[in-house]
């Protein structure tokens, strides 16, 4: 058996148990094959650099002690410190976190940041935690992984089930351990403790910017006449950090957002929902169900609506070979990470659906996270207009780069995005060489 095939057996045993990881590797391999990359570089990119598994014991409100599984994975740090969110989800596992860390490496590279890719997760249902339990969990997790995080090493951020408050507690725990304030250890913090203006909205905002670029591109190519106005219908799956802001910004631009959903189901109005009022309703009622003037819709049906733009912004694996034949949207803006499986993506692109891939579509979050990190290191803060303008510039140039590669290689958008990302990473890897 050759060394390469031995390594493959080993890595598949350790990492390959989740669909998300396998999908990320499939997409990586499709890109590296298309660009004819040296297989030795692909070999290094298909596995993470380092992972830490920790047990996080927490005293619950009822006095009992529960142990939670926690993970932090750094996929590739050739370009800079690892960067990526912390996910609280009852199903998260090492393989999923590794796949998400890989996507972060590609995302940071694609948009030109001096950062690598990382991700963290704790296997817990965040909705069942009290505020005190959530705080205890994140503080103990931070201490468990403290040796591998830091402003020059690995900088966490929020993801599914975590938020700005979670990041404030992480930053405080790290700072307590060091003995001085270290705002640059996390991003996505509240503005009052060194967060950046515009960070909370940045991912959803980026989804809408890239949708606008997609429409302009399709019009230039004579493929569609979709506009950011009331003639264009939108459905958004997931109404959290990403989905709610994307829905709000689509609506603010005048588009007709006919359906939105959360984990418990969705709401639909064929004439369009008032997303400002939906947000107020959710803040008061904690669920979307029952929003006045709407009909209930399941998450499955929402994905299959006859809309112009579909934004899956909840979890991975929303569109797979099981439901791909029923998808009718003309543009799919991947707000979530990995919501469209590779097979479904090929099928949709063959049918002329334009897909804005996750690494481009939801990169707004990590771009403004990078701005937050830079502002924190300099202790010099920018206005929201400045943040938004810089975000728009970075996304526009990344979008243009991806469509140029798509045309050059005659491939899909995801492959083109990964070619761009891998090209930058592999040049840096070759220049740095293989230690020792
Ligand atoms: P969140 O926890 O704030 O919101 C998730 C939303 O999806 C909630 O409305 C939840 O009810 C809903 N949801 C969860 N499971 C669902 C299911 N099975 N079906 C339908 N809806 C479901 O999370 P978020 O930060 O908005 O992240 C959403 C996605 O975007 C994830 O894939 C995440 O990795 C990705 N992402 C987030 C950011 C960020 O800045 N927060 C950046 C890039 C990518």
JSON list of C-alpha atoms and ligand atoms in Angstrom, two decimals, residues 20 87-89 100 104 107 119 127 157-163 199-200 202-204 237-244 261-265 282 288 299 312-316 334-339 358 362-366 369, ligand 1:
[
{"chain": "A", "resi": 20, "resn": "UNK", "atom": "CA", "xyz": [-20.89, 17.94, 5.48]},
{"chain": "A", "resi": 87, "resn": "UNK", "atom": "CA", "xyz": [-21.70, 26.17, 17.05]},
{"chain": "A", "resi": 88, "resn": "UNK", "atom": "CA", "xyz": [-24.03, 25.00, 19.85]},
{"chain": "A", "resi": 89, "resn": "UNK", "atom": "CA", "xyz": [-26.12, 22.19, 18.37]},
{"chain": "A", "resi": 100, "resn": "UNK", "atom": "CA", "xyz": [-16.98, 23.63, 8.58]},
{"chain": "A", "resi": 104, "resn": "UNK", "atom": "CA", "xyz": [-13.70, 28.61, 6.59]},
{"chain": "A", "resi": 107, "resn": "UNK", "atom": "CA", "xyz": [-13.85, 31.40, 2.56]},
{"chain": "A", "resi": 119, "resn": "UNK", "atom": "CA", "xyz": [-14.48, 26.04, 13.69]},
{"chain": "A", "resi": 127, "resn": "UNK", "atom": "CA", "xyz": [-32.59, 26.40, 23.34]},
{"chain": "A", "resi": 157, "resn": "UNK", "atom": "CA", "xyz": [-16.95, 34.00, 16.45]},
{"chain": "A", "resi": 158, "resn": "UNK", "atom": "CA", "xyz": [-20.68, 33.22, 16.77]},
{"chain": "A", "resi": 159, "resn": "UNK", "atom": "CA", "xyz": [-22.42, 30.51, 14.74]},
{"chain": "A", "resi": 160, "resn": "UNK", "atom": "CA", "xyz": [-25.65, 28.52, 15.12]},
{"chain": "A", "resi": 161, "resn": "UNK", "atom": "CA", "xyz": [-26.85, 28.68, 18.74]},
{"chain": "A", "resi": 162, "resn": "UNK", "atom": "CA", "xyz": [-24.31, 31.29, 19.89]},
{"chain": "A", "resi": 163, "resn": "UNK", "atom": "CA", "xyz": [-24.41, 35.08, 19.72]},
{"chain": "A", "resi": 199, "resn": "UNK", "atom": "CA", "xyz": [-20.80, 42.95, 12.36]},
{"chain": "A", "resi": 200, "resn": "UNK", "atom": "CA", "xyz": [-24.15, 41.62, 13.57]},
{"chain": "A", "resi": 202, "resn": "UNK", "atom": "CA", "xyz": [-22.75, 41.59, 8.01]},
{"chain": "A", "resi": 203, "resn": "UNK", "atom": "CA", "xyz": [-23.48, 37.98, 7.00]},
{"chain": "A", "resi": 204, "resn": "UNK", "atom": "CA", "xyz": [-27.10, 38.62, 5.99]},
{"chain": "A", "resi": 237, "resn": "UNK", "atom": "CA", "xyz": [-35.22, 29.37, 5.32]},
{"chain": "A", "resi": 238, "resn": "UNK", "atom": "CA", "xyz": [-33.87, 30.07, 8.81]},
{"chain": "A", "resi": 239, "resn": "UNK", "atom": "CA", "xyz": [-34.59, 33.33, 10.65]},
{"chain": "A", "resi": 240, "resn": "UNK", "atom": "CA", "xyz": [-31.53, 33.66, 12.88]},
{"chain": "A", "resi": 241, "resn": "UNK", "atom": "CA", "xyz": [-28.41, 35.84, 12.63]},
{"chain": "A", "resi": 242, "resn": "UNK", "atom": "CA", "xyz": [-28.12, 35.29, 8.89]},
{"chain": "A", "resi": 243, "resn": "UNK", "atom": "CA", "xyz": [-31.65, 34.62, 7.62]},
{"chain": "A", "resi": 244, "resn": "UNK", "atom": "CA", "xyz": [-33.45, 37.40, 9.49]},
{"chain": "A", "resi": 261, "resn": "UNK", "atom": "CA", "xyz": [-39.11, 30.02, 8.54]},
{"chain": "A", "resi": 262, "resn": "UNK", "atom": "CA", "xyz": [-37.35, 28.83, 11.66]},
{"chain": "A", "resi": 263, "resn": "UNK", "atom": "CA", "xyz": [-36.83, 25.36, 13.09]},
{"chain": "A", "resi": 264, "resn": "UNK", "atom": "CA", "xyz": [-40.50, 25.11, 14.12]},
{"chain": "A", "resi": 265, "resn": "UNK", "atom": "CA", "xyz": [-41.86, 25.90, 10.63]},
{"chain": "A", "resi": 282, "resn": "UNK", "atom": "CA", "xyz": [-40.64, 37.21, 16.73]},
{"chain": "A", "resi": 288, "resn": "UNK", "atom": "CA", "xyz": [-42.85, 32.93, 13.77]},
{"chain": "A", "resi": 299, "resn": "UNK", "atom": "CA", "xyz": [-39.67, 24.03, 5.88]},
{"chain": "A", "resi": 312, "resn": "UNK", "atom": "CA", "xyz": [-31.40, 28.60, 2.65]},
{"chain": "A", "resi": 313, "resn": "UNK", "atom": "CA", "xyz": [-29.95, 30.17, 5.82]},
{"chain": "A", "resi": 314, "resn": "UNK", "atom": "CA", "xyz": [-30.55, 27.48, 8.45]},
{"chain": "A", "resi": 315, "resn": "UNK", "atom": "CA", "xyz": [-28.46, 24.30, 8.36]},
{"chain": "A", "resi": 316, "resn": "UNK", "atom": "CA", "xyz": [-26.49, 22.14, 5.93]},
{"chain": "A", "resi": 334, "resn": "UNK", "atom": "CA", "xyz": [-26.43, 29.89, 0.12]},
{"chain": "A", "resi": 335, "resn": "UNK", "atom": "CA", "xyz": [-26.76, 31.85, 3.38]},
{"chain": "A", "resi": 336, "resn": "UNK", "atom": "CA", "xyz": [-26.02, 28.72, 5.44]},
{"chain": "A", "resi": 337, "resn": "UNK", "atom": "CA", "xyz": [-22.88, 26.63, 5.16]},
{"chain": "A", "resi": 338, "resn": "UNK", "atom": "CA", "xyz": [-23.38, 23.65, 2.86]},
{"chain": "A", "resi": 339, "resn": "UNK", "atom": "CA", "xyz": [-27.18, 23.84, 2.39]},
{"chain": "A", "resi": 358, "resn": "UNK", "atom": "CA", "xyz": [-21.68, 29.59, 0.69]},
{"chain": "A", "resi": 362, "resn": "UNK", "atom": "CA", "xyz": [-22.10, 34.21, 3.51]},
{"chain": "A", "resi": 363, "resn": "UNK", "atom": "CA", "xyz": [-18.51, 35.51, 3.63]},
{"chain": "A", "resi": 364, "resn": "UNK", "atom": "CA", "xyz": [-19.76, 38.91, 4.83]},
{"chain": "A", "resi": 365, "resn": "UNK", "atom": "CA", "xyz": [-19.58, 37.65, 8.43]},
{"chain": "A", "resi": 366, "resn": "UNK", "atom": "CA", "xyz": [-15.93, 36.69, 8.35]},
{"chain": "A", "resi": 369, "resn": "UNK", "atom": "CA", "xyz": [-15.02, 39.78, 11.71]},
{"chain": "B", "resi": 1, "resn": "LIG", "atom": "P1", "xyz": [-28.86, 31.00, 14.21]},
{"chain": "B", "resi": 1, "resn": "LIG", "atom": "O1", "xyz": [-28.79, 30.01, 15.28]},
{"chain": "B", "resi": 1, "resn": "LIG", "atom": "O2", "xyz": [-28.83, 32.45, 14.55]},
{"chain": "B", "resi": 1, "resn": "LIG", "atom": "O3", "xyz": [-30.17, 30.77, 13.32]},
{"chain": "B", "resi": 1, "resn": "LIG", "atom": "C1", "xyz": [-30.48, 29.56, 12.72]},
{"chain": "B", "resi": 1, "resn": "LIG", "atom": "C2", "xyz": [-31.92, 29.65, 12.23]},
{"chain": "B", "resi": 1, "resn": "LIG", "atom": "O4", "xyz": [-32.25, 28.44, 11.53]},
{"chain": "B", "resi": 1, "resn": "LIG", "atom": "C3", "xyz": [-32.95, 29.77, 13.35]},
{"chain": "B", "resi": 1, "resn": "LIG", "atom": "O5", "xyz": [-34.04, 30.55, 12.91]},
{"chain": "B", "resi": 1, "resn": "LIG", "atom": "C4", "xyz": [-33.38, 28.33, 13.57]},
{"chain": "B", "resi": 1, "resn": "LIG", "atom": "O6", "xyz": [-34.67, 28.23, 14.16]},
{"chain": "B", "resi": 1, "resn": "LIG", "atom": "C5", "xyz": [-33.36, 27.81, 12.15]},
{"chain": "B", "resi": 1, "resn": "LIG", "atom": "N1", "xyz": [-33.17, 26.38, 12.03]},
{"chain": "B", "resi": 1, "resn": "LIG", "atom": "C6", "xyz": [-32.34, 25.58, 12.73]},
{"chain": "B", "resi": 1, "resn": "LIG", "atom": "N2", "xyz": [-32.46, 24.30, 12.31]},
{"chain": "B", "resi": 1, "resn": "LIG", "atom": "C7", "xyz": [-33.36, 24.31, 11.31]},
{"chain": "B", "resi": 1, "resn": "LIG", "atom": "C8", "xyz": [-33.91, 23.32, 10.47]},
{"chain": "B", "resi": 1, "resn": "LIG", "atom": "N3", "xyz": [-33.54, 22.05, 10.58]},
{"chain": "B", "resi": 1, "resn": "LIG", "atom": "N4", "xyz": [-34.83, 23.70, 9.55]},
{"chain": "B", "resi": 1, "resn": "LIG", "atom": "C9", "xyz": [-35.19, 25.00, 9.43]},
{"chain": "B", "resi": 1, "resn": "LIG", "atom": "N5", "xyz": [-34.71, 25.98, 10.21]},
{"chain": "B", "resi": 1, "resn": "LIG", "atom": "C10", "xyz": [-33.82, 25.64, 11.13]},
{"chain": "B", "resi": 1, "resn": "LIG", "atom": "O7", "xyz": [-27.67, 30.64, 13.17]},
{"chain": "B", "resi": 1, "resn": "LIG", "atom": "P2", "xyz": [-26.98, 31.57, 12.11]},
{"chain": "B", "resi": 1, "resn": "LIG", "atom": "O8", "xyz": [-25.78, 32.21, 12.73]},
{"chain": "B", "resi": 1, "resn": "LIG", "atom": "O9", "xyz": [-28.01, 32.42, 11.43]},
{"chain": "B", "resi": 1, "resn": "LIG", "atom": "O10", "xyz": [-26.41, 30.49, 11.09]},
{"chain": "B", "resi": 1, "resn": "LIG", "atom": "C11", "xyz": [-27.20, 29.91, 10.06]},
{"chain": "B", "resi": 1, "resn": "LIG", "atom": "C12", "xyz": [-26.29, 29.29, 9.02]},
{"chain": "B", "resi": 1, "resn": "LIG", "atom": "O11", "xyz": [-25.40, 30.29, 8.50]},
{"chain": "B", "resi": 1, "resn": "LIG", "atom": "C13", "xyz": [-25.36, 28.18, 9.53]},
{"chain": "B", "resi": 1, "resn": "LIG", "atom": "O12", "xyz": [-25.14, 27.26, 8.50]},
{"chain": "B", "resi": 1, "resn": "LIG", "atom": "C14", "xyz": [-24.07, 28.93, 9.83]},
{"chain": "B", "resi": 1, "resn": "LIG", "atom": "O13", "xyz": [-22.94, 28.07, 9.83]},
{"chain": "B", "resi": 1, "resn": "LIG", "atom": "C15", "xyz": [-24.05, 29.90, 8.68]},
{"chain": "B", "resi": 1, "resn": "LIG", "atom": "N6", "xyz": [-23.22, 31.10, 8.87]},
{"chain": "B", "resi": 1, "resn": "LIG", "atom": "C16", "xyz": [-23.41, 31.94, 9.91]},
{"chain": "B", "resi": 1, "resn": "LIG", "atom": "C17", "xyz": [-22.64, 33.09, 10.01]},
{"chain": "B", "resi": 1, "resn": "LIG", "atom": "C18", "xyz": [-22.85, 34.10, 11.10]},
{"chain": "B", "resi": 1, "resn": "LIG", "atom": "O14", "xyz": [-22.22, 35.17, 11.03]},
{"chain": "B", "resi": 1, "resn": "LIG", "atom": "N7", "xyz": [-23.71, 33.89, 12.06]},
{"chain": "B", "resi": 1, "resn": "LIG", "atom": "C19", "xyz": [-21.66, 33.35, 9.06]},
{"chain": "B", "resi": 1, "resn": "LIG", "atom": "C20", "xyz": [-21.50, 32.47, 7.99]},
{"chain": "B", "resi": 1, "resn": "LIG", "atom": "C21", "xyz": [-22.30, 31.35, 7.90]}
]
